[in-house]
mmCIF file of C-alpha atoms (C1' of nucleotides) in Angstrom:
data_model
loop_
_atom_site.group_PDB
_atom_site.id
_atom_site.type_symbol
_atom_site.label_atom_id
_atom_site.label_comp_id
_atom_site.label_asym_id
_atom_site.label_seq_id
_atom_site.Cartn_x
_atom_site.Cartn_y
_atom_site.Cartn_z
ATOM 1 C CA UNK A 25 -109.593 -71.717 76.749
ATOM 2 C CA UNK A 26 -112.999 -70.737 75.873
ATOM 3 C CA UNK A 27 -113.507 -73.733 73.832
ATOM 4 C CA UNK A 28 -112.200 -75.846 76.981
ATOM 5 C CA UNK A 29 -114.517 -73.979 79.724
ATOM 6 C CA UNK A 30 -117.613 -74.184 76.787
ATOM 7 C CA UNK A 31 -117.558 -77.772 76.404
ATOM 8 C CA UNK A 32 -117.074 -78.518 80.456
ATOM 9 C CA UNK A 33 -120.069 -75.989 81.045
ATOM 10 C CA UNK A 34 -122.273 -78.754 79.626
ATOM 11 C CA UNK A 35 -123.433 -81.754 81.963
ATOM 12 C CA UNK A 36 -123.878 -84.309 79.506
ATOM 13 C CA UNK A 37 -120.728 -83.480 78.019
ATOM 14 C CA UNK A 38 -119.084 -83.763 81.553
ATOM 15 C CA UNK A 39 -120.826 -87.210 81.988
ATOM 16 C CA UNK A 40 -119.494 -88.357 79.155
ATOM 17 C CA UNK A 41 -115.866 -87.369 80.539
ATOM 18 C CA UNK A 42 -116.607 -89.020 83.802
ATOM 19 C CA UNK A 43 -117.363 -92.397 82.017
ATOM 20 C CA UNK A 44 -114.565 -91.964 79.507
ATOM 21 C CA UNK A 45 -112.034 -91.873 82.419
ATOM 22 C CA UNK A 46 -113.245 -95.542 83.364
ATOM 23 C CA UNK A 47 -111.927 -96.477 79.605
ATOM 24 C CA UNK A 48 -112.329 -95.657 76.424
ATOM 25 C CA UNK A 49 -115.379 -96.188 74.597
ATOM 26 C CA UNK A 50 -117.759 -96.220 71.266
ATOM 27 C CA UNK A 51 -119.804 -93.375 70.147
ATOM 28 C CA UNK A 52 -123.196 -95.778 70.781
ATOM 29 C CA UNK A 53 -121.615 -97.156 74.348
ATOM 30 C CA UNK A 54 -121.220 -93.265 75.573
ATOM 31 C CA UNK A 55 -124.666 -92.350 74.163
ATOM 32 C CA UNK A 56 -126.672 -95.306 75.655
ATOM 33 C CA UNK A 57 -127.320 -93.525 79.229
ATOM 34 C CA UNK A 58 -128.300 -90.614 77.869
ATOM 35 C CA UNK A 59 -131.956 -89.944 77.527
ATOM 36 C CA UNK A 60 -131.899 -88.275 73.846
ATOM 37 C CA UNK A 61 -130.838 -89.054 70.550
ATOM 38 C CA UNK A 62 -127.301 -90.500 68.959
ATOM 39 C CA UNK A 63 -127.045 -87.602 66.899
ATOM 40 C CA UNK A 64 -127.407 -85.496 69.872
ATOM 41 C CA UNK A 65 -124.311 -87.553 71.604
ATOM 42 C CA UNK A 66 -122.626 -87.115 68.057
ATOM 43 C CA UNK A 67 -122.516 -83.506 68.341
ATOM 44 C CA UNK A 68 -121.101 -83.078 71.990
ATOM 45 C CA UNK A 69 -118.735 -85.492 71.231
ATOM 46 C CA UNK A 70 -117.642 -82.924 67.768
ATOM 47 C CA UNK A 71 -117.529 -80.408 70.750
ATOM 48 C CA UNK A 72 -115.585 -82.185 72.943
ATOM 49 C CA UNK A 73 -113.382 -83.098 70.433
ATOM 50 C CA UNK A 74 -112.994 -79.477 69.196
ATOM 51 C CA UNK A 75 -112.172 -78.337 72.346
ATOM 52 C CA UNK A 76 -109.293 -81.436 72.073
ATOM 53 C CA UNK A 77 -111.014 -83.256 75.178
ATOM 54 C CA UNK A 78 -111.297 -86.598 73.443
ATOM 55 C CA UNK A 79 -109.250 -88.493 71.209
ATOM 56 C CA UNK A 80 -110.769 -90.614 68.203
ATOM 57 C CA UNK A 81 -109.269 -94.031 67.078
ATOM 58 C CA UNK A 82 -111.284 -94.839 63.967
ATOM 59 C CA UNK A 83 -111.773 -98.219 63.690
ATOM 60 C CA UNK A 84 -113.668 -99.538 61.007
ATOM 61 C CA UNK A 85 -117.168 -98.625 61.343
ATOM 62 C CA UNK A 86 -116.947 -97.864 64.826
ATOM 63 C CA UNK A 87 -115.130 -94.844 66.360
ATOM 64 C CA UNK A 88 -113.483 -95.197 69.782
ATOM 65 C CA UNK A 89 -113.522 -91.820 71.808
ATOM 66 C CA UNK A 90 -110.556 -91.538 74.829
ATOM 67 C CA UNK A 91 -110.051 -88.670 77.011
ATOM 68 C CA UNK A 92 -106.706 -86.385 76.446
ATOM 69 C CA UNK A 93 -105.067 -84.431 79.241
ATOM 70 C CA UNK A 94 -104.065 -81.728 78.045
ATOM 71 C CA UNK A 95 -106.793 -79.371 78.674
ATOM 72 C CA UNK A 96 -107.216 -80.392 82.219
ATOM 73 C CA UNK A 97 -103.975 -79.161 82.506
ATOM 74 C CA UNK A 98 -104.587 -76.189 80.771
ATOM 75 C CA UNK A 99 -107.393 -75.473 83.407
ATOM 76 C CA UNK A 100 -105.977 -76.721 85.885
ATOM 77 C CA UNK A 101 -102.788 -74.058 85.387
ATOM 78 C CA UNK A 102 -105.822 -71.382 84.852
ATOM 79 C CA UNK A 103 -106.530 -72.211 87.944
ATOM 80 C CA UNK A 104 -103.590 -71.947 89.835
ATOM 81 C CA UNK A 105 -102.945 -69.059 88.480
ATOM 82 C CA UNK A 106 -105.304 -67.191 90.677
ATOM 83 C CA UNK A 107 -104.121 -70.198 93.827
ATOM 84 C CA UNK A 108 -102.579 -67.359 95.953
ATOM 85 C CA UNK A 109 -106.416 -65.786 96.080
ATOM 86 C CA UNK A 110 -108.272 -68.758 97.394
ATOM 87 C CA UNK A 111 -105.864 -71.845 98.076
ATOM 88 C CA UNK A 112 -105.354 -72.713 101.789
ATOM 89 C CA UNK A 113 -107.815 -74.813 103.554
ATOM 90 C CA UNK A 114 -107.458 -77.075 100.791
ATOM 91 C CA UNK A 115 -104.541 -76.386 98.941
ATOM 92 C CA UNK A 116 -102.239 -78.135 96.295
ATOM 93 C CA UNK A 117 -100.679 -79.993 98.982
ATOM 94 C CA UNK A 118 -102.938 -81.379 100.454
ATOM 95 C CA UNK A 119 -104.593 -82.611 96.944
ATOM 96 C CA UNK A 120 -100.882 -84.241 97.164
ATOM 97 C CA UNK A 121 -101.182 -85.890 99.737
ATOM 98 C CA UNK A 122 -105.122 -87.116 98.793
ATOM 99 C CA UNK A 123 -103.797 -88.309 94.940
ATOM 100 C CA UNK A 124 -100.308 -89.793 97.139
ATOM 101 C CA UNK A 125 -102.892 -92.653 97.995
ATOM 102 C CA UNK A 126 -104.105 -94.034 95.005
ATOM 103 C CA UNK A 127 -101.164 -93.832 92.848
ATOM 104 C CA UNK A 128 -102.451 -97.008 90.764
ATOM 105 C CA UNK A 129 -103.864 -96.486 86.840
ATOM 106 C CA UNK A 130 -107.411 -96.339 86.577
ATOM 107 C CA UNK A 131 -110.167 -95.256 88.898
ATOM 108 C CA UNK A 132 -109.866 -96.815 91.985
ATOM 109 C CA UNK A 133 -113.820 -97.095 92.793
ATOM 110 C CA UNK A 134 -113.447 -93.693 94.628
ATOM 111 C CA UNK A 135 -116.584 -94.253 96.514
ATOM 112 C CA UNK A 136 -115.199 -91.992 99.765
ATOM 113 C CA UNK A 137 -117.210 -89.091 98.769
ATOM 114 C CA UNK A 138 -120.550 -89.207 97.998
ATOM 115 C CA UNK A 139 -121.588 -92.007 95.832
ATOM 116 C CA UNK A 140 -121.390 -92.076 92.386
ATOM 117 C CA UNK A 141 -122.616 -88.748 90.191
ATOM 118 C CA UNK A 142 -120.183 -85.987 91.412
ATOM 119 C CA UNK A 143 -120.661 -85.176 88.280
ATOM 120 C CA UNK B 5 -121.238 -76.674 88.083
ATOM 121 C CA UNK B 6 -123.041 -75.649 84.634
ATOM 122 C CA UNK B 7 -122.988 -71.512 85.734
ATOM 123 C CA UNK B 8 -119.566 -71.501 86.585
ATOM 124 C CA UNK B 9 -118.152 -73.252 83.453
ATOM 125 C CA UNK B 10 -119.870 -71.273 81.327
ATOM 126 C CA UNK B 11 -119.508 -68.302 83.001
ATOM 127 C CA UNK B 12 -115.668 -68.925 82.619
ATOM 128 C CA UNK B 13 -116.244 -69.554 78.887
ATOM 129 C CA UNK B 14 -115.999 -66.069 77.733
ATOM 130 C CA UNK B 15 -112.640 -63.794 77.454
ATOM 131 C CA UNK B 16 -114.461 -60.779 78.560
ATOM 132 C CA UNK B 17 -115.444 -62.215 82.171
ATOM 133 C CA UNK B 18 -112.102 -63.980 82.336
ATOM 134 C CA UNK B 19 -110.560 -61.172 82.336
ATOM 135 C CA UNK B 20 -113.085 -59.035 84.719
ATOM 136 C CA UNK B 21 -111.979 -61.872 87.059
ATOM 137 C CA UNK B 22 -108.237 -61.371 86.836
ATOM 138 C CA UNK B 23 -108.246 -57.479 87.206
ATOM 139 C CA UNK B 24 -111.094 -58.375 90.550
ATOM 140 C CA UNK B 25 -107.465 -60.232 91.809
ATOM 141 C CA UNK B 26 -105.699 -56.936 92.773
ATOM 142 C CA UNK B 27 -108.636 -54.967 93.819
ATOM 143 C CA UNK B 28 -112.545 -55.159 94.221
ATOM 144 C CA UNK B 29 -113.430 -52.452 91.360
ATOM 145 C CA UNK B 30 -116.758 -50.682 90.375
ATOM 146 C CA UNK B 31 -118.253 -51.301 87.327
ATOM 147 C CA UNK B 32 -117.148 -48.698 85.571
ATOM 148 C CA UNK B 33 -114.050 -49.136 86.079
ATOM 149 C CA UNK B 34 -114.218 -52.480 85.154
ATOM 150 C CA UNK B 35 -115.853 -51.574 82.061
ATOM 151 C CA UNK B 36 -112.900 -49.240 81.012
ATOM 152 C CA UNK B 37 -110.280 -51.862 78.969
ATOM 153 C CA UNK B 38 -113.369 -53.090 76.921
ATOM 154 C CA UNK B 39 -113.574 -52.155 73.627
ATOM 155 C CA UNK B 40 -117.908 -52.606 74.331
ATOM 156 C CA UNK B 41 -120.818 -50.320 76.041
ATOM 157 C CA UNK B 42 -120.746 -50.338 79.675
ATOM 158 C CA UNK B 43 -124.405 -52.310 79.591
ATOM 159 C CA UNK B 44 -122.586 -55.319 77.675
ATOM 160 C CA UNK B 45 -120.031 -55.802 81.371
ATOM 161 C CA UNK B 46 -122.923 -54.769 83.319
ATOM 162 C CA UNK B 47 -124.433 -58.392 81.619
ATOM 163 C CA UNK B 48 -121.347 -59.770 82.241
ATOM 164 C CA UNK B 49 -120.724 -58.942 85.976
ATOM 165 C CA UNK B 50 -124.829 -60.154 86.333
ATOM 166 C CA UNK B 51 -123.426 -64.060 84.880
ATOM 167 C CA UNK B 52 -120.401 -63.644 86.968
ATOM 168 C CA UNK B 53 -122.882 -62.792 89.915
ATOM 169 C CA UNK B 54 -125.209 -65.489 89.163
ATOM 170 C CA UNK B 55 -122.517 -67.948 89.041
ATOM 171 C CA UNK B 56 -121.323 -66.330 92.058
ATOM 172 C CA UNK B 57 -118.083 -65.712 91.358
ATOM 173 C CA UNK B 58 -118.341 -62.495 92.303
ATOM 174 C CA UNK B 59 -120.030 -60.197 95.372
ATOM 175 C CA UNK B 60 -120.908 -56.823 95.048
ATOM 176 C CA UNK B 61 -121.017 -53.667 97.696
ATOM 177 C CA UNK B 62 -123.950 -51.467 97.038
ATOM 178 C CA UNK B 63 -121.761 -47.978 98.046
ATOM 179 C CA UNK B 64 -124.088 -45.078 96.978
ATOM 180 C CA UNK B 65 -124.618 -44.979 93.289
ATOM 181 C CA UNK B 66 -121.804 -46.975 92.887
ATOM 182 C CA UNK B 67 -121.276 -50.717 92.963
ATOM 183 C CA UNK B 68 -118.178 -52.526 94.314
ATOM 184 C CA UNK B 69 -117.546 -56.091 92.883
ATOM 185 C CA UNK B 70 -115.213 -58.316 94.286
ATOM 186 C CA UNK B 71 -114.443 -61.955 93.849
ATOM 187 C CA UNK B 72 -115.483 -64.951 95.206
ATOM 188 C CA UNK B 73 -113.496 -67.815 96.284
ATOM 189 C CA UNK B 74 -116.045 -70.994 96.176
ATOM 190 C CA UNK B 75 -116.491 -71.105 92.948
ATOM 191 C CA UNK B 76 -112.967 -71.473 91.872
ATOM 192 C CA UNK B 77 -112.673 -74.060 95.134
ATOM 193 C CA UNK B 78 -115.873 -76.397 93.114
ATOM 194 C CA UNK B 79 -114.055 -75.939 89.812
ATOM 195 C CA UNK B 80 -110.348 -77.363 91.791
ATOM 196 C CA UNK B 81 -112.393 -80.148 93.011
ATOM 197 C CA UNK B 82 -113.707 -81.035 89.855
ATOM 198 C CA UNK B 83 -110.539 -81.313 88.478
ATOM 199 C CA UNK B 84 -109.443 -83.095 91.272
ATOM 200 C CA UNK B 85 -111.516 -85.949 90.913
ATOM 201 C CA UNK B 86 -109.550 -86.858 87.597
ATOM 202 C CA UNK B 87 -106.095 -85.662 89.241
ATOM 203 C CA UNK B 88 -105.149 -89.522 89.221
ATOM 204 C CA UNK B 89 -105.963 -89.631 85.094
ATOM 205 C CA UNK B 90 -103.794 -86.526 83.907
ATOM 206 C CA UNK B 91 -101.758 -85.775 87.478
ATOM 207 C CA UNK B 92 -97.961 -86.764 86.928
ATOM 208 C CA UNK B 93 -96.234 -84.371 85.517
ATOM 209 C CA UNK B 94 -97.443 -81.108 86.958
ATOM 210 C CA UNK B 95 -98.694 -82.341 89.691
ATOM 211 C CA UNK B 96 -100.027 -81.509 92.799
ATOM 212 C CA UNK B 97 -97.119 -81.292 94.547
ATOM 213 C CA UNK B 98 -95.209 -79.781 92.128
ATOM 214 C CA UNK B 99 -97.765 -77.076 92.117
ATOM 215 C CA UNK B 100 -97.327 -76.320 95.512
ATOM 216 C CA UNK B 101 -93.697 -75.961 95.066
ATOM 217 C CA UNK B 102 -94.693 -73.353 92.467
ATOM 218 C CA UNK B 103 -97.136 -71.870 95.093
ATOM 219 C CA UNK B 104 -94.795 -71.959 97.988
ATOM 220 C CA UNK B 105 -92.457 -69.370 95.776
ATOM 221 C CA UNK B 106 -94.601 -66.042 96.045
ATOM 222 C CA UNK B 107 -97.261 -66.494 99.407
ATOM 223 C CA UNK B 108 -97.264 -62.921 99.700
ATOM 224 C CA UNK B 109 -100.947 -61.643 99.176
ATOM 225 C CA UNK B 110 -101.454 -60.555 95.621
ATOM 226 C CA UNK B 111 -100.273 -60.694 92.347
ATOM 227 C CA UNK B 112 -96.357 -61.041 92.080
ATOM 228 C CA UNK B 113 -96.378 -59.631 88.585
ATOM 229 C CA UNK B 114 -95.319 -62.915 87.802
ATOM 230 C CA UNK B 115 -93.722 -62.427 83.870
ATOM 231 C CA UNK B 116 -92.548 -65.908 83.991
ATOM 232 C CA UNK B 117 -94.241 -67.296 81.663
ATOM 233 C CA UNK B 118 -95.498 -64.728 78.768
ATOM 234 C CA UNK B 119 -95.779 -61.652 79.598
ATOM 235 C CA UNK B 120 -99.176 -60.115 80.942
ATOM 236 C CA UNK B 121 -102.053 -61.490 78.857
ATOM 237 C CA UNK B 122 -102.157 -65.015 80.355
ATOM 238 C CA UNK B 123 -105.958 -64.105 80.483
ATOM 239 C "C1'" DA C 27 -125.123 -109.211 47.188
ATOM 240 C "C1'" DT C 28 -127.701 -107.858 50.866
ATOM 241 C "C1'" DA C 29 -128.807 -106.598 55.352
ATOM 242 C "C1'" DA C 30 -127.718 -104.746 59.745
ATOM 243 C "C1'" DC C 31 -124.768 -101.697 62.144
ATOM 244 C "C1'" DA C 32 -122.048 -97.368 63.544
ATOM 245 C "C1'" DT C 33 -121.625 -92.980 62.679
ATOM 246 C "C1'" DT C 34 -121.935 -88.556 60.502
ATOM 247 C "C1'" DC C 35 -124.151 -84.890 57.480
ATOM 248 C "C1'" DA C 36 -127.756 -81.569 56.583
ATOM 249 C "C1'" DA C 37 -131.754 -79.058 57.383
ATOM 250 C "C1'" DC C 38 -134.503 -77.362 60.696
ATOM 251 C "C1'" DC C 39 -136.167 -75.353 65.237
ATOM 252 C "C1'" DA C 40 -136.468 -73.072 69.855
ATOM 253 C "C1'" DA C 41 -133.981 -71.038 73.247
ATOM 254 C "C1'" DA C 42 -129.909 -68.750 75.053
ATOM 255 C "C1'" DA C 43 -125.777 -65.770 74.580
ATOM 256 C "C1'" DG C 44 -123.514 -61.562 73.550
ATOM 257 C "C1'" DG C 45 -123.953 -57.400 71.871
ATOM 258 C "C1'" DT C 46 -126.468 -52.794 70.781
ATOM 259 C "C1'" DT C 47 -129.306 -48.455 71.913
ATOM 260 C "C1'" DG C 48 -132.409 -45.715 74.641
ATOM 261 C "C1'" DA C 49 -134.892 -44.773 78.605
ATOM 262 C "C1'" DG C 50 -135.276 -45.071 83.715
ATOM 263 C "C1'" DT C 51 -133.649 -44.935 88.730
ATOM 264 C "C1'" DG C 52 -131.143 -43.419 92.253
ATOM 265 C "C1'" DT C 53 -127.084 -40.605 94.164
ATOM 266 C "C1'" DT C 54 -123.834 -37.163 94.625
ATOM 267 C "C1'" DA C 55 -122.059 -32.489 93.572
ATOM 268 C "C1'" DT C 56 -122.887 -27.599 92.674
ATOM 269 C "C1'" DA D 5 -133.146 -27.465 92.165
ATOM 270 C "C1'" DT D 6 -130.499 -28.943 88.670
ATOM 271 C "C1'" DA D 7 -127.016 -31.341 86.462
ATOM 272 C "C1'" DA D 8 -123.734 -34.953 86.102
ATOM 273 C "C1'" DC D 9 -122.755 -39.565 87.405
ATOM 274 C "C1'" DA D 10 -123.197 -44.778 88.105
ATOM 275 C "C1'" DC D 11 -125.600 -47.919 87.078
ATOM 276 C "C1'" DT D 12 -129.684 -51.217 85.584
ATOM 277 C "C1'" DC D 13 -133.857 -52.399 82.820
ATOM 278 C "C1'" DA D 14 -136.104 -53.338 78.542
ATOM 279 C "C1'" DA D 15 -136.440 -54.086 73.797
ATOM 280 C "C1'" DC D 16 -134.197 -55.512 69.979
ATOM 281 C "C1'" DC D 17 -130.902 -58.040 66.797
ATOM 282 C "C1'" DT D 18 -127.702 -61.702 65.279
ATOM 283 C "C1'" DT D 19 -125.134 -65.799 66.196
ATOM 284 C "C1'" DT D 20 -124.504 -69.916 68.766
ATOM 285 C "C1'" DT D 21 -126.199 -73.899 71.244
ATOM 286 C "C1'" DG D 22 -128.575 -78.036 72.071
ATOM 287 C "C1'" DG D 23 -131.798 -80.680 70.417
ATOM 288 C "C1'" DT D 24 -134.733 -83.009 66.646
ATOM 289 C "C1'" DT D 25 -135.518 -85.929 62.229
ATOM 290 C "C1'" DG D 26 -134.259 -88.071 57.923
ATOM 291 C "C1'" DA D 27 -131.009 -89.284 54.576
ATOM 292 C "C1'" DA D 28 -126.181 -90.611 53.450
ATOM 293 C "C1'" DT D 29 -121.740 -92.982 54.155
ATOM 294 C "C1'" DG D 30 -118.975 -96.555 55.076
ATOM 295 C "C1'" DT D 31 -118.213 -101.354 57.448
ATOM 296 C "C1'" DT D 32 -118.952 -105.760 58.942
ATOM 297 C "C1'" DA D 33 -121.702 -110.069 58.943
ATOM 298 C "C1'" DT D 34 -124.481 -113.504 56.456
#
DNA sequence: ATAACATTCAACCAAAAGGTTGAGTGTTAT
DNA sequence: ATAACACTCAACCTTTTGGTTGAATGTTAT
């Protein structure tokens, strides 16, 4: 758990998340945005992966990062853990209900809230 | 978003966060379970309050923390946003199932899963 | 075979995190 | 008034973090 909340606490490591929900992608593809250097990508990827946020297919000379579930889960049951304290005005159901209307793949262009970097 | 992930990244405040569930608490008290000088949670509660997880009520010499409920709310919507990647099979709605079980007001001493130190 | 590419390793650096101790500031109790 | 209590501040130390650069490794293309 610490390793999961560490590696979320960063914001280029959560941009990198963001983009690798769109579809997977190479080391140089995920570092391209970013205004620093590869090796500095290469390193919060080692995190990410640590913290088993990201998959790595190895393909020849080029490896091909993926995001993995299971620690969104883990936070997400974290979190609801302590759902009695806080839930209502926007509770699990109602996140139901919201995720009931795009049940297709991949990210549906969710544009209703605002924009583009939520982050 | 930065504060409260990293704020959430250490055992210590985890835990200062799940005893603030059954009762606002000073610090000392707070302080008592930890193996570490009462300055070291006095740090802690100070990330905790800049990440404003939690409030505090100046009574006397004595100072009442209690938690905070937005934070958690940001951290819910975060995960949100990537409900459609991971959702499925504890989802949502199968989380409110979960939820609808115990909506009395605190802490159900719920030993369903293992034990006490679910942190 | 050689060159360009994709990525990691290693050494280094500054800043932040997590802890310590000791002194300081109020507040309550006697 | 004095002592005990509840805390915070400040200085310090060590380890971790987030970044850099430069060299090293392995892979594909020519």
């Amino acid at each position: 758990m610490d390793r999961i909340f560490q590696a979320l606490a960063d914001p280029t490591r959560r941009a990198i998340i963001k983009r690798l929900t769109v579809a997977p992608q190479r080391v140089t593809d995920l570092a391209e945005p970013f205004d620093m250097s590869l090796n500095a990508v290469s390193k919060h990827l080692k995190t990410l992966e640590k913290a088993e946020l990201i998959d790595r297919d190895n393909r020849g000379r080029t490896s091909i990062c993926s995001l993995r579930t299971e620690p969104l889960q883990n936070v997400q049951e974290w979190l609801d853990q302590y759902a009695h304290f806080w839930g209502s005005n926007l509770d699990a159901f109602s996140r139901h209900m919201e995720q009931a209307s795009h049940t297709d793949g991949i990210a549906k262009a969710d544009n209703t809230k605002d924009g583009d970097d939520h982050e």
